[in-house]
Short mmCIF file of C-alpha atoms in Angstrom, two decimals:
data_model
loop_
_atom_site.label_atom_id
_atom_site.label_comp_id
_atom_site.label_asym_id
_atom_site.label_seq_id
_atom_site.Cartn_x
_atom_site.Cartn_y
_atom_site.Cartn_z
CA MET A 1182 26.30 -58.21 -20.31
CA SER A 1183 27.18 -59.08 -16.72
CA ASN A 1184 25.02 -57.77 -13.90
CA ILE A 1185 26.34 -55.67 -11.06
CA PRO A 1186 26.11 -57.66 -7.78
CA SER A 1187 25.33 -56.14 -4.39
CA SER A 1188 29.04 -56.38 -3.56
CA SER A 1189 29.89 -54.16 -6.55
CA PRO A 1190 31.98 -51.01 -6.00
CA LEU A 1191 28.91 -49.07 -7.15
CA VAL A 1192 27.02 -50.04 -4.00
CA ARG A 1193 27.72 -47.56 -1.26
CA PHE A 1194 25.00 -48.63 1.16
CA PRO A 1195 25.11 -52.46 1.34
CA GLY A 1196 22.21 -54.08 3.15
CA ARG A 1197 19.93 -51.08 2.60
CA THR A 1198 17.03 -50.33 0.27
CA GLY A 1199 16.62 -47.02 -1.51
CA VAL A 1200 13.25 -45.60 -2.48
CA ILE A 1201 12.67 -43.32 -5.45
CA LEU A 1202 9.68 -42.16 -7.50
CA PRO A 1203 9.14 -43.44 -11.04
CA SER A 1204 10.69 -41.38 -13.84
CA PHE A 1205 10.32 -41.29 -17.60
CA CYS A 1206 13.83 -41.90 -18.96
CA GLY A 1207 15.16 -40.70 -15.61
CA SER A 1208 18.12 -38.40 -15.13
CA VAL A 1209 21.75 -39.47 -14.89
CA ALA A 1210 21.78 -38.18 -11.31
CA SER A 1211 18.82 -40.35 -10.33
CA TYR A 1212 20.61 -43.44 -11.63
CA ALA A 1213 23.74 -42.48 -9.71
CA ALA A 1214 21.57 -42.33 -6.59
CA MET A 1215 19.97 -45.72 -7.28
CA ALA A 1216 23.29 -47.37 -8.09
CA ALA A 1217 24.42 -46.73 -4.52
CA TYR A 1218 21.90 -49.29 -3.18
CA PRO A 1219 21.82 -53.07 -3.68
CA ARG A 1220 18.01 -52.92 -3.71
CA VAL A 1221 15.71 -50.15 -4.93
CA VAL A 1222 11.96 -49.64 -4.62
CA ILE A 1223 10.23 -47.57 -7.29
CA ASP A 1224 7.40 -46.01 -5.29
CA ALA A 1225 4.18 -45.60 -7.27
CA SER A 1226 1.93 -45.84 -4.22
CA GLY A 1227 1.50 -42.14 -3.55
CA ARG A 1228 -0.77 -39.52 -5.05
CA TYR A 1229 0.21 -38.08 -8.39
CA ASN A 1230 1.68 -34.60 -8.08
CA LYS A 1231 1.57 -32.54 -11.27
CA ARG A 1232 4.65 -30.62 -10.10
CA GLU A 1233 6.74 -33.79 -10.32
CA LYS A 1234 7.28 -33.48 -14.05
CA HIS A 1235 10.01 -36.14 -14.15
CA ILE A 1236 7.34 -38.83 -13.93
CA HIS A 1237 6.37 -38.17 -17.54
CA ARG A 1238 9.06 -35.82 -18.86
CA CYS A 1239 12.78 -36.03 -19.62
CA THR A 1240 15.45 -33.84 -21.17
CA ILE A 1241 17.76 -34.82 -24.03
CA GLU A 1242 20.25 -32.85 -26.12
CA GLY A 1243 20.47 -32.83 -29.90
CA PRO A 1244 21.87 -30.68 -32.69
CA ASN A 1245 19.62 -27.77 -31.72
CA GLY A 1246 20.31 -27.96 -28.01
CA LEU A 1247 18.08 -29.08 -25.16
CA GLN A 1248 14.77 -30.76 -25.90
CA ARG A 1249 12.15 -31.83 -23.38
CA LEU A 1250 10.13 -34.91 -24.21
CA THR A 1251 6.74 -35.09 -22.48
CA VAL A 1252 4.32 -38.00 -22.45
CA PRO A 1253 0.75 -36.62 -22.58
CA LEU A 1254 -1.55 -37.96 -19.90
CA GLN A 1255 -5.23 -38.79 -19.79
CA LYS A 1256 -7.09 -36.45 -17.48
CA PRO A 1257 -8.79 -38.32 -14.62
CA GLN A 1258 -11.93 -37.14 -12.88
CA GLU A 1259 -9.86 -35.89 -9.94
CA TRP A 1260 -6.09 -35.37 -10.11
CA HIS A 1261 -5.74 -34.87 -6.36
CA SER A 1262 -7.01 -38.39 -5.58
CA THR A 1263 -5.22 -40.22 -8.39
CA ARG A 1264 -2.36 -42.52 -7.45
CA ILE A 1265 0.82 -42.51 -9.53
CA ALA A 1266 0.10 -46.18 -10.31
CA ASP A 1267 -3.26 -45.23 -11.88
CA VAL A 1268 -2.11 -42.44 -14.20
CA LEU A 1269 -2.76 -43.31 -17.85
CA THR A 1270 -0.94 -42.11 -20.94
CA SER A 1271 -2.75 -40.38 -23.78
CA ARG A 1272 -2.34 -41.12 -27.48
CA HIS A 1273 -2.50 -37.41 -28.27
CA GLY A 1274 -0.29 -36.31 -31.14
CA ASP A 1275 1.26 -39.75 -31.65
CA TRP A 1276 3.79 -38.62 -29.08
CA TRP A 1277 5.78 -41.90 -29.29
CA LEU A 1278 6.64 -41.22 -32.94
CA VAL A 1279 7.70 -37.68 -32.09
CA HIS A 1280 9.84 -38.92 -29.20
CA TRP A 1281 11.55 -41.60 -31.23
CA GLY A 1282 12.28 -39.16 -34.03
CA ALA A 1283 13.81 -36.79 -31.46
CA LEU A 1284 15.96 -39.58 -30.02
CA GLU A 1285 17.21 -40.56 -33.47
CA ALA A 1286 18.03 -36.93 -34.32
CA ALA A 1287 19.81 -36.41 -30.99
CA TYR A 1288 21.67 -39.70 -30.68
CA GLY A 1289 21.71 -41.40 -34.06
CA ARG A 1290 25.38 -40.44 -34.48
CA THR A 1291 26.46 -41.41 -30.96
CA PRO A 1292 28.77 -44.42 -30.58
CA PHE A 1293 26.16 -46.73 -29.06
CA PHE A 1294 22.73 -45.71 -30.38
CA GLU A 1295 22.55 -48.48 -32.97
CA TYR A 1296 23.71 -51.04 -30.40
CA TYR A 1297 20.82 -50.30 -28.01
CA ALA A 1298 18.08 -48.89 -30.28
CA ASP A 1299 16.34 -52.18 -31.12
CA ASP A 1300 15.85 -53.01 -27.44
CA LEU A 1301 14.52 -49.55 -26.57
CA ARG A 1302 12.32 -48.99 -29.63
CA PRO A 1303 9.35 -51.19 -28.55
CA TRP A 1304 8.64 -48.84 -25.63
CA PHE A 1305 7.99 -46.06 -28.13
CA SER A 1306 5.10 -47.80 -29.87
CA GLY A 1307 2.15 -46.12 -28.16
CA SER A 1308 0.90 -49.48 -26.88
CA VAL A 1309 1.55 -48.98 -23.15
CA GLU A 1310 -1.44 -47.51 -21.34
CA ARG A 1311 -0.28 -47.02 -17.76
CA LEU A 1312 2.43 -44.42 -17.29
CA VAL A 1313 4.17 -46.47 -14.59
CA ASP A 1314 4.39 -49.46 -16.94
CA LEU A 1315 6.01 -47.26 -19.56
CA ASP A 1316 8.42 -45.78 -17.03
CA MET A 1317 9.33 -49.20 -15.64
CA GLY A 1318 9.79 -50.77 -19.06
CA ILE A 1319 12.29 -48.10 -20.06
CA HIS A 1320 13.85 -48.25 -16.60
CA ARG A 1321 14.51 -51.98 -16.92
CA PHE A 1322 16.06 -51.40 -20.34
CA CYS A 1323 18.38 -48.79 -18.81
CA LEU A 1324 19.34 -51.08 -15.92
CA GLN A 1325 20.26 -53.86 -18.34
CA ALA A 1326 22.24 -51.46 -20.51
CA ILE A 1327 24.19 -50.27 -17.46
CA GLY A 1328 24.66 -53.79 -16.13
CA ILE A 1329 22.43 -53.66 -13.05
CA ASP A 1330 20.17 -56.65 -12.43
CA PRO A 1331 16.55 -55.45 -12.95
CA ALA A 1332 15.44 -58.00 -10.33
CA THR A 1333 17.01 -55.77 -7.66
CA HIS A 1334 14.53 -52.99 -8.50
CA MET A 1335 10.92 -53.50 -7.40
CA LEU A 1336 7.82 -51.52 -8.29
CA ALA A 1337 5.63 -50.74 -5.26
CA GLU A 1338 2.01 -49.82 -6.00
CA ASP A 1339 0.96 -49.96 -2.36
CA VAL A 1340 2.72 -48.42 0.62
CA ASP A 1341 2.70 -51.82 2.37
CA GLU A 1342 5.08 -53.11 -0.31
CA ILE A 1343 7.82 -50.71 0.79
CA PRO A 1344 10.19 -52.15 3.43
CA ALA A 1345 9.90 -50.38 6.77
CA ASP A 1346 13.64 -49.67 6.89
CA ALA A 1347 13.87 -48.31 3.34
CA VAL A 1348 15.24 -44.79 2.90
CA ALA A 1349 14.73 -42.15 0.25
CA ALA A 1350 17.52 -42.30 -2.32
CA GLU A 1351 19.50 -39.05 -2.19
CA ILE A 1352 19.88 -37.62 -5.69
CA PRO A 1353 23.16 -35.68 -6.14
CA GLU A 1354 22.90 -32.10 -7.32
CA GLU A 1355 25.83 -32.54 -9.71
CA CYS A 1356 27.51 -35.40 -11.53
CA PRO A 1357 30.94 -35.35 -13.20
CA PRO A 1358 31.24 -34.62 -16.93
CA TYR A 1359 31.29 -37.46 -19.45
CA TYR A 1360 31.65 -37.65 -23.23
CA GLN A 1361 28.71 -36.05 -25.05
CA LEU A 1362 28.36 -35.95 -28.82
CA TRP A 1363 27.26 -32.31 -28.86
CA ALA A 1364 29.78 -30.99 -26.31
CA ALA A 1365 31.87 -29.33 -29.05
CA ARG A 1366 28.84 -27.18 -29.84
CA PHE A 1367 27.26 -26.64 -26.43
CA GLY A 1368 29.86 -27.69 -23.87
CA PHE A 1369 29.08 -30.34 -21.30
CA THR A 1370 25.39 -30.33 -20.37
CA PRO A 1371 24.38 -31.75 -16.97
CA GLY A 1372 20.93 -32.92 -15.96
CA LEU A 1373 20.11 -35.00 -19.03
CA SER A 1374 18.29 -38.32 -19.30
CA ILE A 1375 20.19 -41.52 -18.56
CA LEU A 1376 19.70 -42.30 -22.26
CA ASP A 1377 22.24 -39.57 -23.00
CA LEU A 1378 24.84 -41.40 -20.91
CA ILE A 1379 24.01 -44.83 -22.32
CA PHE A 1380 24.10 -43.76 -25.97
CA ASN A 1381 27.28 -41.74 -25.56
CA ILE A 1382 29.47 -44.04 -23.48
CA GLY A 1383 27.68 -47.40 -23.58
CA PRO A 1384 29.22 -50.11 -21.35
CA GLU A 1385 31.36 -47.51 -19.58
CA SER A 1386 28.18 -46.14 -17.99
CA ALA A 1387 28.70 -48.42 -14.98
CA LEU A 1388 32.23 -47.08 -14.43
CA TYR A 1389 30.93 -43.54 -14.71
CA LEU A 1390 28.19 -44.19 -12.15
CA ARG A 1391 30.77 -45.73 -9.83
CA ASP A 1392 32.70 -42.46 -9.86
CA ALA A 1393 29.50 -40.45 -9.46
CA VAL A 1394 28.37 -42.62 -6.53
CA HIS A 1395 31.63 -42.31 -4.61
CA GLY A 1396 32.54 -38.77 -5.59
CA HIS A 1397 29.26 -36.93 -5.28
CA LEU A 1398 27.00 -38.75 -2.83
#
């Protein structure tokens, strides 16, 4: 699959670097925001904030409607002094098996699940200890599926690794509708994980993000 160069129509802010927090199977809107920049920094240098649920939670849609998938975390001695880069996942409840079963139930009948499943499956093995490594592993899979070069996205674990002229990526409040397997039952559902877009429309995800970038940012 060809990568999207910095001169791509997706890029709205050439020559600039966008900054965004890590996300677990991040939202479609967050990927629309990132696609507008030729370079992106995933900022894991700050303190972990328990209110920022997207770092270890995502939303998918299956035959029974919305489902939130949450990665359980190990409790540190002090949450308030823990960096995002130091947060560890927990093996509680074999969550990775539960998540993969939910993804199969939600997207097993989508046009592109079987095409991408083998590349995504290793990240749901329970073997990744640091949350940011899990988030970044899935993030790189999503970038490759969309056609964005993962080398253009850098993880920053220290504030000094963030370029001085970098700006916070602006996440759109709404993105245009796209084909969803369960739309006949629930109507179009916004705010879902990027996995929903990838499994439903596959290689057309880049074209969709192009429209989202230029129509809603």
